[in-house]
Coordinates of C-alpha atoms in Angstrom, one line a residue:
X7 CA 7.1 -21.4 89.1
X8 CA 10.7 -22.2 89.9
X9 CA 13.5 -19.1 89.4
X10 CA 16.9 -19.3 89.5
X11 CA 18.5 -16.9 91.7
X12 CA 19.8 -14.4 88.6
X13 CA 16.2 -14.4 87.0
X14 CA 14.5 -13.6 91.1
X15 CA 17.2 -10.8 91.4
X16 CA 16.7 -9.3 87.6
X17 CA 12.7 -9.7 88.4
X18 CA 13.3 -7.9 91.4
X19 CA 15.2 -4.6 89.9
X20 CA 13.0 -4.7 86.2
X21 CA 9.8 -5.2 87.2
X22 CA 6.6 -4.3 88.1
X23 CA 4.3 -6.8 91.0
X24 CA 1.3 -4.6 90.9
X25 CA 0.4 -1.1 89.3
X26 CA 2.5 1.3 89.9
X27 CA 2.3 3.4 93.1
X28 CA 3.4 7.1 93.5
X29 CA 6.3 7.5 95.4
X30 CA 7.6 3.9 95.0
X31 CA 11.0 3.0 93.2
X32 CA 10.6 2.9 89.3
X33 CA 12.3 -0.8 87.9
X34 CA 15.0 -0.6 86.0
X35 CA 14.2 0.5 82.4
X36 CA 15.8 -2.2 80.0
X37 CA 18.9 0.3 79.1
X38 CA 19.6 1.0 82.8
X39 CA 19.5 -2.8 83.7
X40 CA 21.7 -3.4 80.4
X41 CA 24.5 -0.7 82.5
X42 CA 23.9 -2.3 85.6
X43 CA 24.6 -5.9 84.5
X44 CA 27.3 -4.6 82.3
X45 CA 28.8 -3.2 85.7
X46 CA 28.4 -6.6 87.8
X47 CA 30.0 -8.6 84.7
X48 CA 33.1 -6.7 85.0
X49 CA 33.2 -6.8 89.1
X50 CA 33.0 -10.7 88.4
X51 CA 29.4 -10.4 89.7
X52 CA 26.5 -12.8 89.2
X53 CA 22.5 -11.2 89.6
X54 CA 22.3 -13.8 92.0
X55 CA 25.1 -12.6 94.6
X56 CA 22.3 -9.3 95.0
X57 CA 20.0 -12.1 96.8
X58 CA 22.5 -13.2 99.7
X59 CA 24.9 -11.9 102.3
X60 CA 27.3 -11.0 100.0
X61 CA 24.8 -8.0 98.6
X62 CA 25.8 -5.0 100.7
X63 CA 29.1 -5.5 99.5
X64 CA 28.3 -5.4 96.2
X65 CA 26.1 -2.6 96.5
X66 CA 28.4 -0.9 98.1
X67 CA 30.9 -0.5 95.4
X68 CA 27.9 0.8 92.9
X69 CA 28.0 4.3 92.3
X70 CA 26.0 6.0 89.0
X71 CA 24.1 9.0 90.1
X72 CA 21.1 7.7 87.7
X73 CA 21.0 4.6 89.4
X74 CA 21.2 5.5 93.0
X75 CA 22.1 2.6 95.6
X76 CA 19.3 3.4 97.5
X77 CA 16.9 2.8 94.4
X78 CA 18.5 -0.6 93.4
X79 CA 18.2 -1.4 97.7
X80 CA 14.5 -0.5 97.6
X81 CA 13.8 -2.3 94.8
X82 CA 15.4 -5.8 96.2
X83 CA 13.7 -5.6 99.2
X84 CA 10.3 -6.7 97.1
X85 CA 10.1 -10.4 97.8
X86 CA 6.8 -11.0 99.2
X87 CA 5.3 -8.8 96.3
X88 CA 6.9 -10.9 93.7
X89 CA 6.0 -13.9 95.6
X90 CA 2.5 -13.2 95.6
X91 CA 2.7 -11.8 92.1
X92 CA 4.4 -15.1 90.7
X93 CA 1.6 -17.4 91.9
X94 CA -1.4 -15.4 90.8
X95 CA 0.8 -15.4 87.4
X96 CA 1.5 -19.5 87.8
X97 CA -2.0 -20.3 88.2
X98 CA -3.2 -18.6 84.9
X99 CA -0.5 -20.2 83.0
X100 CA 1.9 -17.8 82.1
X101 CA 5.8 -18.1 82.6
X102 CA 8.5 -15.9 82.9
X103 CA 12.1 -15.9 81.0
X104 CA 14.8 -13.5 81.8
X105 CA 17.7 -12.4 79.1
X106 CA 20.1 -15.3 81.2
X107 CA 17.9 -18.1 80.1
X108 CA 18.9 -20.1 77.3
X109 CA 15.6 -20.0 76.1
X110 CA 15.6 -16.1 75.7
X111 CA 14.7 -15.0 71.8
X112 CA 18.1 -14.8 70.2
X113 CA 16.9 -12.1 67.5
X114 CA 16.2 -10.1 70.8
X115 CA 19.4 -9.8 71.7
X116 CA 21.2 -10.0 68.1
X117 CA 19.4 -7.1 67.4
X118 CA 18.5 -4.9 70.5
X119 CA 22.2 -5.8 71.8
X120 CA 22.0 -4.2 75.7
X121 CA 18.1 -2.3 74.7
X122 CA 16.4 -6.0 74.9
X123 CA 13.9 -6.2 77.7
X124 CA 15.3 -8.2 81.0
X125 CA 12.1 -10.0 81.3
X126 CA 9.5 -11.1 79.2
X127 CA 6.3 -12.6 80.5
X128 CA 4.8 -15.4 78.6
X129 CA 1.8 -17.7 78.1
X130 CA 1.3 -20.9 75.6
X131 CA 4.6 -22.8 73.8
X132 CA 7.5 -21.0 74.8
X133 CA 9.5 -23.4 72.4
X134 CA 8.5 -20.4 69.4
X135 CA 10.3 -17.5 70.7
X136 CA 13.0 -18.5 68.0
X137 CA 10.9 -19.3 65.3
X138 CA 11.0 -16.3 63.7
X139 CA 8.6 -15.9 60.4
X140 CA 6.9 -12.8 59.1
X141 CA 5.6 -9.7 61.0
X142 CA 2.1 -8.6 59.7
X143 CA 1.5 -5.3 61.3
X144 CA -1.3 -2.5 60.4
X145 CA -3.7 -0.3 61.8
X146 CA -6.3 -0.7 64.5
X147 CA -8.6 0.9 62.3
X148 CA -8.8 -1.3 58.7
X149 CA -11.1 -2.1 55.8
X150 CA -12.6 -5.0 55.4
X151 CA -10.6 -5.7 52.6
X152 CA -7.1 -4.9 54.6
X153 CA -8.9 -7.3 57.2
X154 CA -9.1 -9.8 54.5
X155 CA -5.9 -9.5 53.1
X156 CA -4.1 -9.8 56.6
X157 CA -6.1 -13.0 57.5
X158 CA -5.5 -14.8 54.3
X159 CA -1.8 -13.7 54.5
X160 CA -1.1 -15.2 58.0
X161 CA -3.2 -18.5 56.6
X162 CA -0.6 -18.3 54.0
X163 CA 2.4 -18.1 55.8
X164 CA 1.4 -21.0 57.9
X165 CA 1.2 -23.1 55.0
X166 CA 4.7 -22.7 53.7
X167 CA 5.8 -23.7 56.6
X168 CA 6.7 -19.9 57.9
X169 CA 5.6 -18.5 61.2
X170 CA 3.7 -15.4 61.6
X171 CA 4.4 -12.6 63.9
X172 CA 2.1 -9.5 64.9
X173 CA 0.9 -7.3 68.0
X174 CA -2.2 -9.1 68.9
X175 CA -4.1 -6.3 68.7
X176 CA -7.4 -5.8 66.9
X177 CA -7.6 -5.1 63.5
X178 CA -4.6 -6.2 61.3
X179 CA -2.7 -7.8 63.9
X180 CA -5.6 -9.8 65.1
X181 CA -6.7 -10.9 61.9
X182 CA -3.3 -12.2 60.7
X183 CA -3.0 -14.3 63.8
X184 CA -6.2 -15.8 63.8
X185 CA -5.7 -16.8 59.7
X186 CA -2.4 -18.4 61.3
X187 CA -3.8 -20.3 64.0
X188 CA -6.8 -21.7 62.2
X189 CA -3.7 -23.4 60.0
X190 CA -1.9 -24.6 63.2
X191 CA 0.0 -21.6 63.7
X192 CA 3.3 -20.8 64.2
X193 CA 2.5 -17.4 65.8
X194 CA 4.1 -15.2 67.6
X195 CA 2.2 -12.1 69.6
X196 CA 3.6 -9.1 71.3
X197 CA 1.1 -7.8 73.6
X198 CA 1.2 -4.9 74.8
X199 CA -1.1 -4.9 77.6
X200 CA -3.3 -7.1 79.5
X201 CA -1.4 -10.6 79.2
X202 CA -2.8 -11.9 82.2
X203 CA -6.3 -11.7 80.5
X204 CA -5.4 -13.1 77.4
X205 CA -3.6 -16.2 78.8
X206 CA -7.3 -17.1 79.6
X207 CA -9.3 -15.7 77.1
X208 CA -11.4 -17.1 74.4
X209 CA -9.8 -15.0 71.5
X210 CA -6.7 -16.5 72.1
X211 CA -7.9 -20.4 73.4
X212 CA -7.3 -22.7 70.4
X213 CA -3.9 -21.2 69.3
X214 CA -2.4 -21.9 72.8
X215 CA -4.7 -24.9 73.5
X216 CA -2.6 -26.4 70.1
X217 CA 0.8 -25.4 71.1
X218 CA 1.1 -23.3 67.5
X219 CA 0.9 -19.5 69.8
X220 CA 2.6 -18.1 72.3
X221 CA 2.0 -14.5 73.5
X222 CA 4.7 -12.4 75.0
X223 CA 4.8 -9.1 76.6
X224 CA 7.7 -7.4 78.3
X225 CA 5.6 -5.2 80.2
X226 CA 3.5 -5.9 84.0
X227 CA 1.3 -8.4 83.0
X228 CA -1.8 -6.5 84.4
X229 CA -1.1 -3.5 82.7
X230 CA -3.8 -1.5 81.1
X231 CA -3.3 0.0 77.6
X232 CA -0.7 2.8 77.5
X233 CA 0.2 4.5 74.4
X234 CA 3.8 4.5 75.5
X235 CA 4.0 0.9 76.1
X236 CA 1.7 0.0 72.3
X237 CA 4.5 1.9 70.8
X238 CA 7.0 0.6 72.6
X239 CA 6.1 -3.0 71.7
X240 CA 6.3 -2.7 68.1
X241 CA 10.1 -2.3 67.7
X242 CA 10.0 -6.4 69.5
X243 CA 7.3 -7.2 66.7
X244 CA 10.1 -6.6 63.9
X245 CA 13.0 -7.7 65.9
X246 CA 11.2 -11.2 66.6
X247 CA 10.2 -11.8 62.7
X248 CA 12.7 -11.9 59.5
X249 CA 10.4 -9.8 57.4
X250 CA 7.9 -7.8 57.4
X251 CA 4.6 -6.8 55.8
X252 CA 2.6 -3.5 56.8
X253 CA -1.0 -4.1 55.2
X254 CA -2.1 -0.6 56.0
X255 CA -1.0 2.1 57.3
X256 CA -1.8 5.6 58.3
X257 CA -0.3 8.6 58.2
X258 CA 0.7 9.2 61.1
X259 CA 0.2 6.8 64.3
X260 CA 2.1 3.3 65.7
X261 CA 2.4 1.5 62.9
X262 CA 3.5 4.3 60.4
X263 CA 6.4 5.0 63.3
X264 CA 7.0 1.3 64.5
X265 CA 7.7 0.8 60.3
X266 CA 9.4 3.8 59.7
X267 CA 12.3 2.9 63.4
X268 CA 12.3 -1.3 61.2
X269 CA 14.1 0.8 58.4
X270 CA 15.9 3.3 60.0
X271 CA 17.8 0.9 61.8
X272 CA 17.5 -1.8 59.1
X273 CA 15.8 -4.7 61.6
X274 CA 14.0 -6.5 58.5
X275 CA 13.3 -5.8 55.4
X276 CA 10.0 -3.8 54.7
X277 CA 7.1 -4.8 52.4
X278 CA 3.8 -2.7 52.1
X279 CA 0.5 -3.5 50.5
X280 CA -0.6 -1.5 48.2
X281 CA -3.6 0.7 48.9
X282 CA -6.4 3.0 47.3
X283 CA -6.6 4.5 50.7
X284 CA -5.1 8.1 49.6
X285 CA -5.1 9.2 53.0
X286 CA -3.2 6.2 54.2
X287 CA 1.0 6.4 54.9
X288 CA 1.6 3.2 53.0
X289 CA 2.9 5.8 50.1
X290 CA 5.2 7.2 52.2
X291 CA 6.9 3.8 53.9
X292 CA 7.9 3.0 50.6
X293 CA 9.4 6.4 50.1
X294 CA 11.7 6.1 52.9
X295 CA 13.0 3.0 51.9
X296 CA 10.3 -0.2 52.0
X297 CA 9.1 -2.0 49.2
X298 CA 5.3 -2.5 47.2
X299 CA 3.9 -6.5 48.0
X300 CA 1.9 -8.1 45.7
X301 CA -1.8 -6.7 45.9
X302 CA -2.8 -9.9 45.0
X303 CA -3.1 -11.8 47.6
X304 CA -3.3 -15.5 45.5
X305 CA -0.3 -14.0 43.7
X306 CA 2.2 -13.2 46.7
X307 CA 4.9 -15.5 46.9
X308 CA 5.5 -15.3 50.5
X309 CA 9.3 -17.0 50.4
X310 CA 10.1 -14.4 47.8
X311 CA 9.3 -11.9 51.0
X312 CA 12.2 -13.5 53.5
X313 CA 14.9 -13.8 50.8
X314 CA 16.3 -10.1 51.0
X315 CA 16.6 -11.4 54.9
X316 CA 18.3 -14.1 54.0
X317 CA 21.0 -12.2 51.8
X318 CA 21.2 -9.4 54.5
X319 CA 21.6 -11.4 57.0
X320 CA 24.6 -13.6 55.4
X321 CA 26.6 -9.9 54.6
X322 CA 25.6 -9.0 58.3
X323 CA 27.5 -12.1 59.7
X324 CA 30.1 -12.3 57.1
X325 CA 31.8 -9.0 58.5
X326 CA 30.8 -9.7 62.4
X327 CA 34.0 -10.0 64.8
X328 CA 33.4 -12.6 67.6
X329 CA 33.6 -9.4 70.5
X330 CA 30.8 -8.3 68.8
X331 CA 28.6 -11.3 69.0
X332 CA 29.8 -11.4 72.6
X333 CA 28.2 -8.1 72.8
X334 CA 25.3 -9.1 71.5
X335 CA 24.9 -12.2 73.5
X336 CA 23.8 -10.3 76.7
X337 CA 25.0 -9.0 79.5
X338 CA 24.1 -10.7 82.4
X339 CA 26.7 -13.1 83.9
X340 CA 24.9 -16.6 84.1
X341 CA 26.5 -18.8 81.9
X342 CA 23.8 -18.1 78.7
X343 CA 24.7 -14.6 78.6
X344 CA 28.0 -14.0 79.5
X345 CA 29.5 -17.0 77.0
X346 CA 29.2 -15.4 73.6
X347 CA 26.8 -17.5 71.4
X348 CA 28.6 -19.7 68.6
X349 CA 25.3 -19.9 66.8
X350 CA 23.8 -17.6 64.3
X351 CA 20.5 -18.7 64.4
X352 CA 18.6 -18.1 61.2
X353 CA 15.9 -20.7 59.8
X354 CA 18.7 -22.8 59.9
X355 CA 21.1 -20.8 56.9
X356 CA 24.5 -21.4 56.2
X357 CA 27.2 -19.7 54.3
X358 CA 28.5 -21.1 51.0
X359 CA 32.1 -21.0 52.2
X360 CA 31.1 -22.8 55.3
X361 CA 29.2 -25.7 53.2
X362 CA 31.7 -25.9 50.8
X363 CA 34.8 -26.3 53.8
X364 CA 32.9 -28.8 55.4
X365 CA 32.8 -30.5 52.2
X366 CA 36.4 -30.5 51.1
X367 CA 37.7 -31.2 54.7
X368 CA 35.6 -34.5 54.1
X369 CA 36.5 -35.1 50.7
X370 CA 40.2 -34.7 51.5
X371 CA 40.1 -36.9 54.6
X372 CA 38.2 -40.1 52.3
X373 CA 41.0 -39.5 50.0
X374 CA 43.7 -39.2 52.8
X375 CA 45.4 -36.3 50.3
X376 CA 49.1 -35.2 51.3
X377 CA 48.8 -31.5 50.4
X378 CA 49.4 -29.5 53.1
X379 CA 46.8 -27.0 53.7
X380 CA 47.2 -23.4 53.1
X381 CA 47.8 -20.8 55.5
X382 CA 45.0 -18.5 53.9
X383 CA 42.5 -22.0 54.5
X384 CA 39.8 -21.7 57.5
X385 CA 41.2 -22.7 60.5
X386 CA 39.5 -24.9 63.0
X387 CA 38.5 -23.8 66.4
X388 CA 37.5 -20.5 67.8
X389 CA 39.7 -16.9 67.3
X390 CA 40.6 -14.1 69.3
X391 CA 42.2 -11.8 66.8
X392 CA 41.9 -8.1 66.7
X393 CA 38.1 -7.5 64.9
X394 CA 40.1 -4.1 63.2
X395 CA 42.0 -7.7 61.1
X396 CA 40.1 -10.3 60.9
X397 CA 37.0 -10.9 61.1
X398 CA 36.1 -14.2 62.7
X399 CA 32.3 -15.7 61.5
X400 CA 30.8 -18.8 63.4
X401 CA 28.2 -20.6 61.8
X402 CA 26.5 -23.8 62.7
X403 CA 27.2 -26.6 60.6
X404 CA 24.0 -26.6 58.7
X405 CA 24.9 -28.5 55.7
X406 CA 27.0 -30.8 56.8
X407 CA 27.0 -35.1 57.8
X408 CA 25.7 -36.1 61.5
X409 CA 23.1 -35.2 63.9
X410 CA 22.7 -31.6 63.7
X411 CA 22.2 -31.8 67.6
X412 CA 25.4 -32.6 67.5
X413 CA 27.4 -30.4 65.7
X414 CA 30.1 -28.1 66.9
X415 CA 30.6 -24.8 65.4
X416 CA 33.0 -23.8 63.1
X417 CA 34.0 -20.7 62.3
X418 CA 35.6 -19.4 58.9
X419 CA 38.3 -16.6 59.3
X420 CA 37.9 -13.9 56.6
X421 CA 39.9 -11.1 55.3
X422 CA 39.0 -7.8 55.2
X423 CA 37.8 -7.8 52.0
X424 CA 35.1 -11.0 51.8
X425 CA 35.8 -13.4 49.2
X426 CA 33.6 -15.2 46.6
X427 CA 32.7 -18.4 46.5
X428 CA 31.6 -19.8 43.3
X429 CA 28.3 -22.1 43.4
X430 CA 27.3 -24.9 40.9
X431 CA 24.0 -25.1 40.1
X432 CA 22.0 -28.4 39.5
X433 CA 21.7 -28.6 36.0
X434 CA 25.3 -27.3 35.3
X435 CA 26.8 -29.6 32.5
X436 CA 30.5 -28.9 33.6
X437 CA 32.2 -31.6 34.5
X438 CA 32.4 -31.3 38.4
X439 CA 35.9 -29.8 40.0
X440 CA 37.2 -31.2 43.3
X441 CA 36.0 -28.7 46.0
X442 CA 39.4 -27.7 47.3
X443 CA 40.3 -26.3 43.3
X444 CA 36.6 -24.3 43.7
X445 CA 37.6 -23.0 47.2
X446 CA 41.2 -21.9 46.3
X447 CA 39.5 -20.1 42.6
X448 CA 36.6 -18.5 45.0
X449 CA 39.3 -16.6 46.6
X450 CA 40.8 -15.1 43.9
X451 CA 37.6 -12.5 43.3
X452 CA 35.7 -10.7 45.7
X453 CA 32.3 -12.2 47.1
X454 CA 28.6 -11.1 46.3
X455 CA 25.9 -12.3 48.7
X456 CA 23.2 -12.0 45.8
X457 CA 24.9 -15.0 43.7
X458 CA 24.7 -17.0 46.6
X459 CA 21.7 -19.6 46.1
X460 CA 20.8 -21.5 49.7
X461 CA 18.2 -23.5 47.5
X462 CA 20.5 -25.1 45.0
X463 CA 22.9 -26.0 48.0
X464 CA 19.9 -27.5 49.7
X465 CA 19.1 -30.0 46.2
X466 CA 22.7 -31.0 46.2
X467 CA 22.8 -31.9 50.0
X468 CA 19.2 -33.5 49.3
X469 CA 20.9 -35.6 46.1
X470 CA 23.1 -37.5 48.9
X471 CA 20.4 -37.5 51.6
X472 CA 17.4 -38.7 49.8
X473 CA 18.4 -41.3 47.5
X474 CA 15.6 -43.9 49.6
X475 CA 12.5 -41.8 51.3
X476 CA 12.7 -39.7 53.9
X477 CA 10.6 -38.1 56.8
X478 CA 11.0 -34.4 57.2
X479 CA 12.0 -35.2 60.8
X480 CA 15.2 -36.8 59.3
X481 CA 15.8 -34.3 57.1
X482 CA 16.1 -31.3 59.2
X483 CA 18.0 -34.1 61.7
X484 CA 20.2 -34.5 59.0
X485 CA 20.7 -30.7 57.3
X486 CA 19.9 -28.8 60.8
X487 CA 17.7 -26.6 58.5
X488 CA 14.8 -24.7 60.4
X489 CA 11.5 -26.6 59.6
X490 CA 9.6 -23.8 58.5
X491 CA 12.6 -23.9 55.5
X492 CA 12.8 -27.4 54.9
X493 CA 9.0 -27.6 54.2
X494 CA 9.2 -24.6 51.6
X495 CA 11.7 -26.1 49.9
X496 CA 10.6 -29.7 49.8
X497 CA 7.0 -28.1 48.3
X498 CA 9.2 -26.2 45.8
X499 CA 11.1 -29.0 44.9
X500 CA 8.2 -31.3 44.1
X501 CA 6.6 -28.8 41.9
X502 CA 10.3 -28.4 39.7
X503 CA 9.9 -31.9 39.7
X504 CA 13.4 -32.8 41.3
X505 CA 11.5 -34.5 44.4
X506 CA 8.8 -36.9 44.6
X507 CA 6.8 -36.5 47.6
X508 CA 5.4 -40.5 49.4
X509 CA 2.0 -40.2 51.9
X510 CA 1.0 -42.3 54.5
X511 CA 3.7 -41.5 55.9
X512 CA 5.2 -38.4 54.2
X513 CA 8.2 -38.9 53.2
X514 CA 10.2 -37.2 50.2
X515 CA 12.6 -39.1 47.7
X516 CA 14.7 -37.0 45.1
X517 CA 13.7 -38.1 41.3
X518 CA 16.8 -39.5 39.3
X519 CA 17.3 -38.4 35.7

């Protein structure tokens, strides 16, 4: 297991190498490193200057009476422990990323801001850390038809194309997991003890052995259960997913409380199953603010569940300064944290304005038009403008031409008050406007995210796109779409009828009228 310097010095002042010992120096809770790292980003400090001669310099100008020097002394002088640690951890399989990695979950940080965990240990395909999906969450304690519900609901999931995420422990969690992995996953766990024993457990064998799970924990990797830590853990299970459902709750306990912190602070939005359970606190999650499921469980619509995400999300960004996403980034000074991130990473969602920009900017250079463009027009490049005037968005270029590996992002300046951009769906019969005219008219009325419709943007991009078959690869290539999106949309469009779908191998080609 090769570590950079920065993620061998954040190791060293968050983390535990063996249980803990009375009298020894406590790691850095994730708020205290977040204050420490702020500190050494503003000193012009990297994590890894703690690890050579330069340190008792640095140190030296440290002073927080919480944090004493001598604490953050003790706890660099661990090396051997970590270096025994880290091979007993290599050798069952499991991997560590700290918040400087690029690989770091980006929800994580988005949404925990300086309160994400340093570290996170890891075992199976670390490449799903961003997948996102929906959390499943319930109590240890379950019927069997909550059990049944939970396992068919992850099964679900995984077959539109959306990834499941839960705590791994038994009952609900376990049981929407395993109905996940038995369709090839994705899954996402947060474990809150004993990783090192399920890296190499039976349980959790043919979900890692596939590369469709990968279990996380940002807690010692030996630790026993601790109610602290279970409790802890949940706030990561909604912060990693885009929704959430809790199958059963009860009326007082982890899941009642991890549900009730989702919706105090607006993480994801909240569905609960209905139950007959009278003593159950499903009743009372959807008083303070979640929303009944379908009971049903061949009756849910499971895309139906991420599209108040999707809307929130888009009004979330819409009025999000770039400080703030540099805020939000991370703290740490390697490159990954202390750059803010141009990306908002969300199955692969655009903005209508941003689709629509893309669109005229090409339109207008085909047709090499003389018109100036307007000063109120998005600008290219990236902004530095007071957040209290504008409010400068960057999005990915989701629905635009070229490798989607390639693109740059873009960013599109708004006023204070956002503006609306008017959509055309597929079967409009007006006669189609050139899209600077729509863009210039969008600005004269203010914007609402629920008129926004990702899906019919999607169809037109497909219209261009698909005219001969093509692979899904290709596609989400091409559109720079999440998978788990393209594939439910590709099975909804063949079931309107607007897309044909070709086997052997699958490949999709729109259906002309």
């Amino acid at each position: 297991m090769t570590l950079s310097t920065a993620a061998q010095a954040t190791l060293l002042l968050t983390s535990y190498f063996s249980k803990p010992v009375k009298g020894a120096p406590k790691p850095l809770t994730p708020i205290e490193w977040g204050r420490f790292a702020q500190w050494l980003h503003e000193k012009n400090h990297a994590p890894g200057d703690l690890l050579n001669h330069t340190a008792p310099w640095v140190l030296g100008k440290w002073s927080d009476e919480k944090i004493p020097r001598d604490r953050l002394e003790a706890l660099l002088q661990r090396g051997s422990s970590m270096a025994l640690a880290l091979e007993k951890w290599q050798r069952s399989g499991l991997w560590i990323v700290t918040r400087s990695d690029p690989s770091y979950p980006k929800r994580l940080k988005k949404r925990l801001k300086h309160a994400a965990p340093p570290v996170l240990y890891g075992c199976g395909n670390a490449g799903l850390l961003n997948a996102g999906g929906l959390a499943v969450v319930g109590s240890r304690k379950s019927d069997n038809e909550d059990l049944t519900y939970a396992q068919r609901l992850g099964a679900k999931a995984t077959q539109a194309g959306i990834g499941v995420v839960s705590g791994g422990a038994r009952g609900i969690d376990e049981a929407a997991m395993q109905g996940a992995i038995q369709e090839g996953g994705p899954v996402i766990g947060i474990l809150s003890e004993g990783l090192l024993k399920a890296a190499t457990s039976k349980q959790w064998r043919q979900g890692l052995m596939s590369g469709g799970l990968v279990l996380v924990s940002p807690y010692y990797p030996e630790a026993s259960f601790n109610t602290g830590n279970a409790m802890g853990r949940n706030k990561y299970i909604y912060c990693l997913a885009d929704a959430a459902v809790v199958v059963h709750s009860g009326s007082s306990g982890g899941t009642k409380a991890g549900a009730e912190e989702s919706l105090k602070k607006s993480w994801v939005p909240l569905w609960v199953k209905p139950t007959h359970d009278t003593e159950a606190g499903n009743q009372a999650l959807v008083n303070a603010g979640g929303a009944w499921c379908e009971e049903r469980i061949e009756r849910l619509d499971i895309g139906s569940l991420l599209a108040p995400a999707r809307t929130q999300l888009f009004q979330e960004t819409l009025d999000q300064p770039d400080s703030v996403l540099l805020q939000e980034s991370g703290l740490g000074t390697e490159p990954s944290e202390s750059e803010p991130d141009k990306t908002v990473i969300y199955d692969g969602l655009s903005t209508v304005a941003d689709t629509m920009a893309n669109e005229a900017q090409q339109k207008s250079e085909t047709e090499e038009s003389n018109v100036a463009p307007s000063a109120e027009e998005p600008e290219a490049g990236w902004h530095e403008e007071s957040a209290t005037k504008l409010a400068t968005v960057p999005y990915p270029d989701l629905f635009g031409s070229g490798n989607a590996s390639d693109q740059k992002a873009q960013d599109v300046t708004q006023s204070a008050a956002p503006e609306q951009v008017i959509t055309e769906t597929a079967d409009s019969k007006e006669p189609e406007r050139p899209m600077t005219e729509s863009i210039t008219e969008s600005r004269e009325t203010n914007f609402e995210p629920e008129q926004i419709d990702f899906y019919q943007l999607f169809l037109r991009k497909l219209q261009r796109l698909a005219q001969t078959p093509k692979a899904v690869d290709d596609i989400i290539t091409e559109t720079g779409l999440h998978k788990t999106q393209v594939n439910t949309w590709l099975k909804q469009a063949v079931e309107e009828g607007r897309v044909k779908k070709l086997n052997r191998p699958a490949r999709y080609q729109v259906i002309t009228e």
